[in-house]
Short mmCIF file of C-alpha atoms and ligand atoms in Angstrom, two decimals:
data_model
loop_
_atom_site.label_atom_id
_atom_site.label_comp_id
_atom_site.label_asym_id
_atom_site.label_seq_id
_atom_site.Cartn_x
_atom_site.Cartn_y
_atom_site.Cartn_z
CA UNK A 16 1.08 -18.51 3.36
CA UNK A 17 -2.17 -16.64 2.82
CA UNK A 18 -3.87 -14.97 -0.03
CA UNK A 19 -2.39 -11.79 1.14
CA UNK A 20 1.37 -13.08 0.26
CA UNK A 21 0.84 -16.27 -2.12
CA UNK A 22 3.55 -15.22 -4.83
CA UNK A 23 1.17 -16.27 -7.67
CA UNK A 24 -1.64 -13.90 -6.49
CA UNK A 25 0.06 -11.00 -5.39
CA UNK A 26 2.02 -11.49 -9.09
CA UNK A 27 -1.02 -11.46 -10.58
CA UNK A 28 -2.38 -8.62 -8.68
CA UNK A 29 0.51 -6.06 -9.14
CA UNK A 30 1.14 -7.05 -13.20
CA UNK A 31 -0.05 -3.81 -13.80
CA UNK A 32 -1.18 -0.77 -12.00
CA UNK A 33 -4.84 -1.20 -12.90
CA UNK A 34 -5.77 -2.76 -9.53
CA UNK A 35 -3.96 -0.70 -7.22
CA UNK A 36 -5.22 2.43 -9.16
CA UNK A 37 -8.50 1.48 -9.11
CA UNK A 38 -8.12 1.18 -5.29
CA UNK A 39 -6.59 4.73 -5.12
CA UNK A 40 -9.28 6.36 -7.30
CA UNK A 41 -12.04 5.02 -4.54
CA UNK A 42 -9.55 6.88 -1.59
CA UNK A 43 -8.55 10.21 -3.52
CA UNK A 44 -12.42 10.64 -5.18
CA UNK A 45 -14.33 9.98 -1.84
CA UNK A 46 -11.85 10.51 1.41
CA UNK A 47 -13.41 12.77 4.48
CA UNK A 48 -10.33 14.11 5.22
CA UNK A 49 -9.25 16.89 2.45
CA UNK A 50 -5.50 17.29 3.54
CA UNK A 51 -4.95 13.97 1.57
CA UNK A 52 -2.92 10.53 2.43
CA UNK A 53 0.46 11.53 -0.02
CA UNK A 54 0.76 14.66 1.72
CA UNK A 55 0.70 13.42 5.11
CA UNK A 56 3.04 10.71 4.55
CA UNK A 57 4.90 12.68 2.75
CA UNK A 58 5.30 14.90 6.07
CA UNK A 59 6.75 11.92 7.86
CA UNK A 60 9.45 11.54 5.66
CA UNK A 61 12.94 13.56 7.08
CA UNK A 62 15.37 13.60 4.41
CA UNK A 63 18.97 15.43 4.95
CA UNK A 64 21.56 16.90 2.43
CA UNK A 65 23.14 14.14 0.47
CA UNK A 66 20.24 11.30 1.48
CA UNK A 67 20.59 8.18 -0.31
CA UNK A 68 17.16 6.85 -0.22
CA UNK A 69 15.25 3.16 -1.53
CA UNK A 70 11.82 2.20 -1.37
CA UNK A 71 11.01 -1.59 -1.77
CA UNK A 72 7.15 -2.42 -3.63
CA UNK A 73 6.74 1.27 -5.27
CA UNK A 74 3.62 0.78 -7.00
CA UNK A 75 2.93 3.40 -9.23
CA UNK A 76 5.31 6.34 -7.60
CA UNK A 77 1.95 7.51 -6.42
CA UNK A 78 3.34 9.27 -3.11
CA UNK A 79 6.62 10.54 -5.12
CA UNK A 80 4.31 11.74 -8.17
CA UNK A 81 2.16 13.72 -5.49
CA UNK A 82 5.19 15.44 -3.84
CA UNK A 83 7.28 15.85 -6.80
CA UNK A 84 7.69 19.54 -6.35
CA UNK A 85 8.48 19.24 -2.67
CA UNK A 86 11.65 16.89 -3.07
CA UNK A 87 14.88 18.52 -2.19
CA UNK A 88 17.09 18.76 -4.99
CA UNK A 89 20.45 17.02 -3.19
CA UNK A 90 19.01 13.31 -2.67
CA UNK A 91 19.35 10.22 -4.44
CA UNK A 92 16.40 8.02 -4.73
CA UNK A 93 16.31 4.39 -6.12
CA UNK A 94 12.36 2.94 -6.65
CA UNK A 95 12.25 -1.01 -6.85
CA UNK A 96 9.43 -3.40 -7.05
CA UNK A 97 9.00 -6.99 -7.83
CA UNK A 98 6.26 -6.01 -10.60
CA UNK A 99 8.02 -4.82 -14.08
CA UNK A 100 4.72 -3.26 -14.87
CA UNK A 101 4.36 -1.14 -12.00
CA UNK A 102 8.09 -0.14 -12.17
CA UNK A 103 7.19 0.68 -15.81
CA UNK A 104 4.11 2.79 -14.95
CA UNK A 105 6.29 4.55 -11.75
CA UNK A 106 8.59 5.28 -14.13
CA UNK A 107 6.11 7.04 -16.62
CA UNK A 108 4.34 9.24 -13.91
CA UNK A 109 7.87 10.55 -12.38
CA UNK A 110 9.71 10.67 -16.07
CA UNK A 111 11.87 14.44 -14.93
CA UNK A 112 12.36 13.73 -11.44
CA UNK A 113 15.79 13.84 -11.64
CA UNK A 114 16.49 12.94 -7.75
CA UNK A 115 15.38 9.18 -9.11
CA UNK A 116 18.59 7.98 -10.21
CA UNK A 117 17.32 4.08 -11.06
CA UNK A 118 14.17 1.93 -11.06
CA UNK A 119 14.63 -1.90 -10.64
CA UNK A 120 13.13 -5.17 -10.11
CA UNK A 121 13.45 -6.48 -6.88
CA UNK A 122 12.16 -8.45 -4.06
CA UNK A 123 12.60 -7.35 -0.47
CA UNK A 124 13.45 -10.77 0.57
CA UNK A 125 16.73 -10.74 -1.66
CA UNK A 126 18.09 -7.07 -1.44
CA UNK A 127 20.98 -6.52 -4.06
CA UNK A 128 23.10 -4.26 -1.55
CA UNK A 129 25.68 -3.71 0.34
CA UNK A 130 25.15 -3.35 4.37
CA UNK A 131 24.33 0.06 5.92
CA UNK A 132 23.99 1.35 2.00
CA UNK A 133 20.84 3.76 2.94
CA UNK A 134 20.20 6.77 4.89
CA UNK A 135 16.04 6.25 4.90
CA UNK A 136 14.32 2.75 3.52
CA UNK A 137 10.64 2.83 2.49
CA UNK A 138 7.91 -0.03 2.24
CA UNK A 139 4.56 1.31 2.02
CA UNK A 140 1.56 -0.73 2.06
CA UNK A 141 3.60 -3.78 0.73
CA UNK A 142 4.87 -5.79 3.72
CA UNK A 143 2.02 -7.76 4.00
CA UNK A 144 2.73 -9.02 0.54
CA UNK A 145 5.54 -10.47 1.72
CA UNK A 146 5.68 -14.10 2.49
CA UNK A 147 9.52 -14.14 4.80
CA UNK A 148 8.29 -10.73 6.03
CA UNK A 149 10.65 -11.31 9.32
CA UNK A 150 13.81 -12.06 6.16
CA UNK A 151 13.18 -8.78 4.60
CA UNK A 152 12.49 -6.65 8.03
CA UNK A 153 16.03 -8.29 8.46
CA UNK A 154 17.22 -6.89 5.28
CA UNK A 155 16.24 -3.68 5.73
CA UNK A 156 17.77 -3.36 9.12
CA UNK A 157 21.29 -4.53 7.61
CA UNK A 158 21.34 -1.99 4.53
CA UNK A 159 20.51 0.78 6.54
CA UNK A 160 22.62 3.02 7.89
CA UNK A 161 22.79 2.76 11.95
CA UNK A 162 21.72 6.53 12.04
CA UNK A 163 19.18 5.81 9.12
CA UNK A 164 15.29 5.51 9.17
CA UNK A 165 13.01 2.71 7.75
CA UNK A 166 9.41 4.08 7.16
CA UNK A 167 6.32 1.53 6.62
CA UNK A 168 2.76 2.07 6.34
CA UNK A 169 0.12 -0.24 6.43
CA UNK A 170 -3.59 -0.76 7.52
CA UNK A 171 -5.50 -1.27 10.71
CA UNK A 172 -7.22 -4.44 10.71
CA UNK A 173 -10.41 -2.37 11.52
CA UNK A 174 -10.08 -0.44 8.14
CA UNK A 175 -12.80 -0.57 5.72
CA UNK A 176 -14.45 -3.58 7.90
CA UNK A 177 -17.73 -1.71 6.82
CA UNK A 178 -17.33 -2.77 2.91
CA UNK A 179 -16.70 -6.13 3.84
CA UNK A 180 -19.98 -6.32 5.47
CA UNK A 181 -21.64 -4.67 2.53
CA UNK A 182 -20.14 -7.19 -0.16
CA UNK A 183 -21.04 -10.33 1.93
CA UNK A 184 -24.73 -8.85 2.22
CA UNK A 185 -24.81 -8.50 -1.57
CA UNK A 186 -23.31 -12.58 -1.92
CA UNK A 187 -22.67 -14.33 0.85
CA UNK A 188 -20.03 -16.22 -1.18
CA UNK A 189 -17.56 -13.94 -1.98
CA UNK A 190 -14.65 -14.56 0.52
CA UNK A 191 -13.70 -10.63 1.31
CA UNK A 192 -14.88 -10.56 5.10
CA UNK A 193 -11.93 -13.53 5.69
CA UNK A 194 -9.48 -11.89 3.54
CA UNK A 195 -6.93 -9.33 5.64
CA UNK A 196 -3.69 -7.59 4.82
CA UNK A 197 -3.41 -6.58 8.03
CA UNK A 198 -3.57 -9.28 9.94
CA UNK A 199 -0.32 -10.13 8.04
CA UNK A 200 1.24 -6.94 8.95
CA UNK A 201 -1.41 -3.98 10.07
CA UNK A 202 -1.01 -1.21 12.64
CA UNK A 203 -1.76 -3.42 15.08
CA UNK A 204 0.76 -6.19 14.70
CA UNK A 205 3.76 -3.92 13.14
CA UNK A 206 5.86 -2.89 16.27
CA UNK A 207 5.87 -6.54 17.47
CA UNK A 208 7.40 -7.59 14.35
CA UNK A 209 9.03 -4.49 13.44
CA UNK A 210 11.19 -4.56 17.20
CA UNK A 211 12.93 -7.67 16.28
CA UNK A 212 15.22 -5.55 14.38
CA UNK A 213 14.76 -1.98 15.03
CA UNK A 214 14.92 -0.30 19.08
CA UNK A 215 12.87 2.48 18.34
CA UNK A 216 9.67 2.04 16.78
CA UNK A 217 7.05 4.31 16.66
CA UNK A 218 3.87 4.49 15.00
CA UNK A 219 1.40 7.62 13.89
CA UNK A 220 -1.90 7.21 12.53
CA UNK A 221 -4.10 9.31 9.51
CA UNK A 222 -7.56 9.49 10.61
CA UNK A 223 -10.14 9.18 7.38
CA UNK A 224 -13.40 7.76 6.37
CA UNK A 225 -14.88 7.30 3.32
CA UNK A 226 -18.30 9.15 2.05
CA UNK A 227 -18.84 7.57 -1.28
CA UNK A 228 -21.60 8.98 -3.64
CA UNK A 229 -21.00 7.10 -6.97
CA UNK A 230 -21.25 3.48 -7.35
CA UNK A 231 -18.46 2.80 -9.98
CA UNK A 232 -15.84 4.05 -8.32
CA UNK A 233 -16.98 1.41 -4.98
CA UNK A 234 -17.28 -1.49 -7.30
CA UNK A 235 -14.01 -0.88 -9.37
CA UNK A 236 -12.52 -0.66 -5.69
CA UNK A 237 -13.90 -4.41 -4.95
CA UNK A 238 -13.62 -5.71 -8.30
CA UNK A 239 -9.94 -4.75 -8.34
CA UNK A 240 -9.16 -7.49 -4.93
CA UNK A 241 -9.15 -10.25 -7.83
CA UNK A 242 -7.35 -13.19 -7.04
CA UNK A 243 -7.13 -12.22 -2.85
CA UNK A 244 -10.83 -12.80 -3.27
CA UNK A 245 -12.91 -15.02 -5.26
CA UNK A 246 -13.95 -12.54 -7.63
CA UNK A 247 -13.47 -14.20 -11.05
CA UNK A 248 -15.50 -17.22 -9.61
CA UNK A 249 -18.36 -15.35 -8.64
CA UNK A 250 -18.89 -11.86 -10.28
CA UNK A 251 -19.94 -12.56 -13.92
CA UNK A 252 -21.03 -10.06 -16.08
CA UNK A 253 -24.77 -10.01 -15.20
CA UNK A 254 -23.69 -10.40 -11.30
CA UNK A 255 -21.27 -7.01 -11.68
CA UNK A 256 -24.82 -5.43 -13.11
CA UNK A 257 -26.29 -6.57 -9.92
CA UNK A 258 -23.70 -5.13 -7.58
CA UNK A 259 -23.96 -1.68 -9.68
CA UNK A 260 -27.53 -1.87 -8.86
CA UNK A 261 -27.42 -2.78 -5.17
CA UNK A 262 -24.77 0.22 -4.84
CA UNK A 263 -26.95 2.65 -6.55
CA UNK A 264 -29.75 1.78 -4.70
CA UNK A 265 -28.24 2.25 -1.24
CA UNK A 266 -26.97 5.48 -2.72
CA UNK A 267 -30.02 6.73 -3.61
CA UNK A 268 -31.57 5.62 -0.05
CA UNK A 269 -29.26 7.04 2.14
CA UNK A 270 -27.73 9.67 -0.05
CA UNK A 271 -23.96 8.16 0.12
CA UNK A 272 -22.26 5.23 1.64
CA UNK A 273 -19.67 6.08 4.60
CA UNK A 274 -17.35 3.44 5.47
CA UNK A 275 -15.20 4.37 8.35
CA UNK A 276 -10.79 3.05 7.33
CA UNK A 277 -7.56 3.85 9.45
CA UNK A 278 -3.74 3.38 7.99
CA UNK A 279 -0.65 4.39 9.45
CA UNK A 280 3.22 4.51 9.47
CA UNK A 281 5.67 3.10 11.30
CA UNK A 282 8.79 4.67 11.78
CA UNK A 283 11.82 2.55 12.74
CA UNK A 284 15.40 3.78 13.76
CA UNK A 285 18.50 1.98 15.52
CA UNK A 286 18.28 -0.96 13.28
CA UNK A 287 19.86 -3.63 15.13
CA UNK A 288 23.22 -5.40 13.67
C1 SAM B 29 -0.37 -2.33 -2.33
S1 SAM B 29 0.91 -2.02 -3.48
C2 SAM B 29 1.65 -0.61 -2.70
C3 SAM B 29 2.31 0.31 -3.67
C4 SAM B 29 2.90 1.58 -3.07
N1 SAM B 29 3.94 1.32 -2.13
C5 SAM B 29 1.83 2.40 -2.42
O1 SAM B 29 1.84 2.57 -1.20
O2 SAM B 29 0.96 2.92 -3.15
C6 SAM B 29 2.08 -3.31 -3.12
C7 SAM B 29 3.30 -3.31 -4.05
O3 SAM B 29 4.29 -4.20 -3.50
C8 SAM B 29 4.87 -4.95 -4.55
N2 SAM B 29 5.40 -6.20 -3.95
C9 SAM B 29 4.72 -7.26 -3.51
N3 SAM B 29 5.55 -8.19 -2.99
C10 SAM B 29 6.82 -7.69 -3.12
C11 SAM B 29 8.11 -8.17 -2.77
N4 SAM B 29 8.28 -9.36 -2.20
N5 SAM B 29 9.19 -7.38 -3.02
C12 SAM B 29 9.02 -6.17 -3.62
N6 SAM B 29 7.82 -5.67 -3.99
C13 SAM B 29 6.72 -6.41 -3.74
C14 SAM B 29 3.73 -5.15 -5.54
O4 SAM B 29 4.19 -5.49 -6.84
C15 SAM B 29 3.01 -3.81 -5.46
O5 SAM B 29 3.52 -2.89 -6.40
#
């Protein structure tokens, strides 16, 4: 167990979308590269005629929501997440996408289906969360269809190493430089643990950086990792002020802050039986 998959923070994390948005409004206000993370793994997604397709930890549909118009029309799509606020929030940004035939709660570790149910499974930026990650890999494998695909993305454990440096130079106590998703499950770990139950794994990587040139936006980001970092016992009201200032002042020194992040997907067929 570690504060990337203890139930009772992740729980608290994912109540609601505000977190996760805030982290989203940092990538989509400030990323280098224009062509934009939905689209691209969007891209990586192959979907045939008559696809019945899950995704496990959807968040706010933000991927979906993006590529609404791009959907074909002949797929099924069920969204599930352990958070009922997320699912509710998913739910209001993809109200009319009529290939989304049901939203429920659900954790990965205990899938409600039947075996080899699914022509493509989906788990973006979640399996980290999970605390039997090798369990749900397992379940995935089983309700997939042998000629199905399971897609995953996740970080590098390099990604965004940069703000960690900055936040422990503004207070040495606040735990962020030890905290790591991806050292649960990143880009660098995945095809070890993802090959216990698939033969073919293969991973592609989105290059991007971050050139940030408003401090709100790169606080909201850090403020939002409440709970997976000691946030609430260290940034009080006057001490947020603080880290506006020491954000606006590098700003104004250097002109921006550019942080340098990698994620990726993995893509995993032949799931073993
Ligand atoms: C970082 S967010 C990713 C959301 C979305 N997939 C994306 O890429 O934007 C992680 C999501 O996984 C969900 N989650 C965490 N643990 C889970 C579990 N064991 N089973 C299902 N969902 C889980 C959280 O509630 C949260 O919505």
């Amino acid at each position: 167990m570690s504060r990337a998959n203890d139930r009772e923070i992740v729980s608290l994390q994912y109540n609601s979308d505000k977190n996760l948005h805030a982290r989203q409004a940092l990538h989509r206000g400030f990323s280098t590269n224009k062509y934009g993370w939905e689209n691209w793994v969007f891209d990586q997604y192959i979907f045939n005629p008559n696809d019945k397709v899950i995704e496990f930890g959807c968040g706010n549909g933000s991927i979906w929501a993006h590529n609404k118009n791009k959907l074909p029309k002949n797929i099924e799509i069920i969204l599930t997440d352990l958070s009922e606020g997320m699912l509710k929030t998913s739910k209001n940004n993809l109200s009319g996408v009529n290939q989304i035939v049901n939203y429920c709660t659900m954790d990965i570790q205990n899938i409600e289906y039947e075996n080899n149910s699914f022509d493509c499974v989906i788990a973006n930026h979640m399996l980290y969360h999970v605390p039997n990650r090798d369990l749900a890999i397992s379940e995935i494998a089983r309700i997939l269809k042998p000629e199905g695909t399971f897609y995953a993305t996740t970080n590098s454990t390099y990604s965004l190493a940069g703000l960690k440096d900055l936040v422990r130079n503004f207070d040495s106590r606040l735990d962020y430089a030890s905290f790591s998703v991806a050292k649960e499950f990143g880009l660098e770990n995945g095809i070890e643990q993802l090959s216990k139950h698939f033969d073919s794994v293969e991973k592609a990587v989105y290059e991007d950086s971050l050139h940030i040139t408003e401090a709100k936006p790169l606080a909201d980001y850090v403020l939002s990792l409440e709970g997976h970092v000691n946030i609430h016992d260290i940034m009080t009201e006057n001490k947020i002020k603080d880290f506006h200032e020491y954000l606006e002042e590098m700003i104004l020194r250097d002109g921006s802050i550019d942080i340098p992040k990698c994620s990726g997907i993995f893509i995993c067929k032949r799931p073993k039986k």
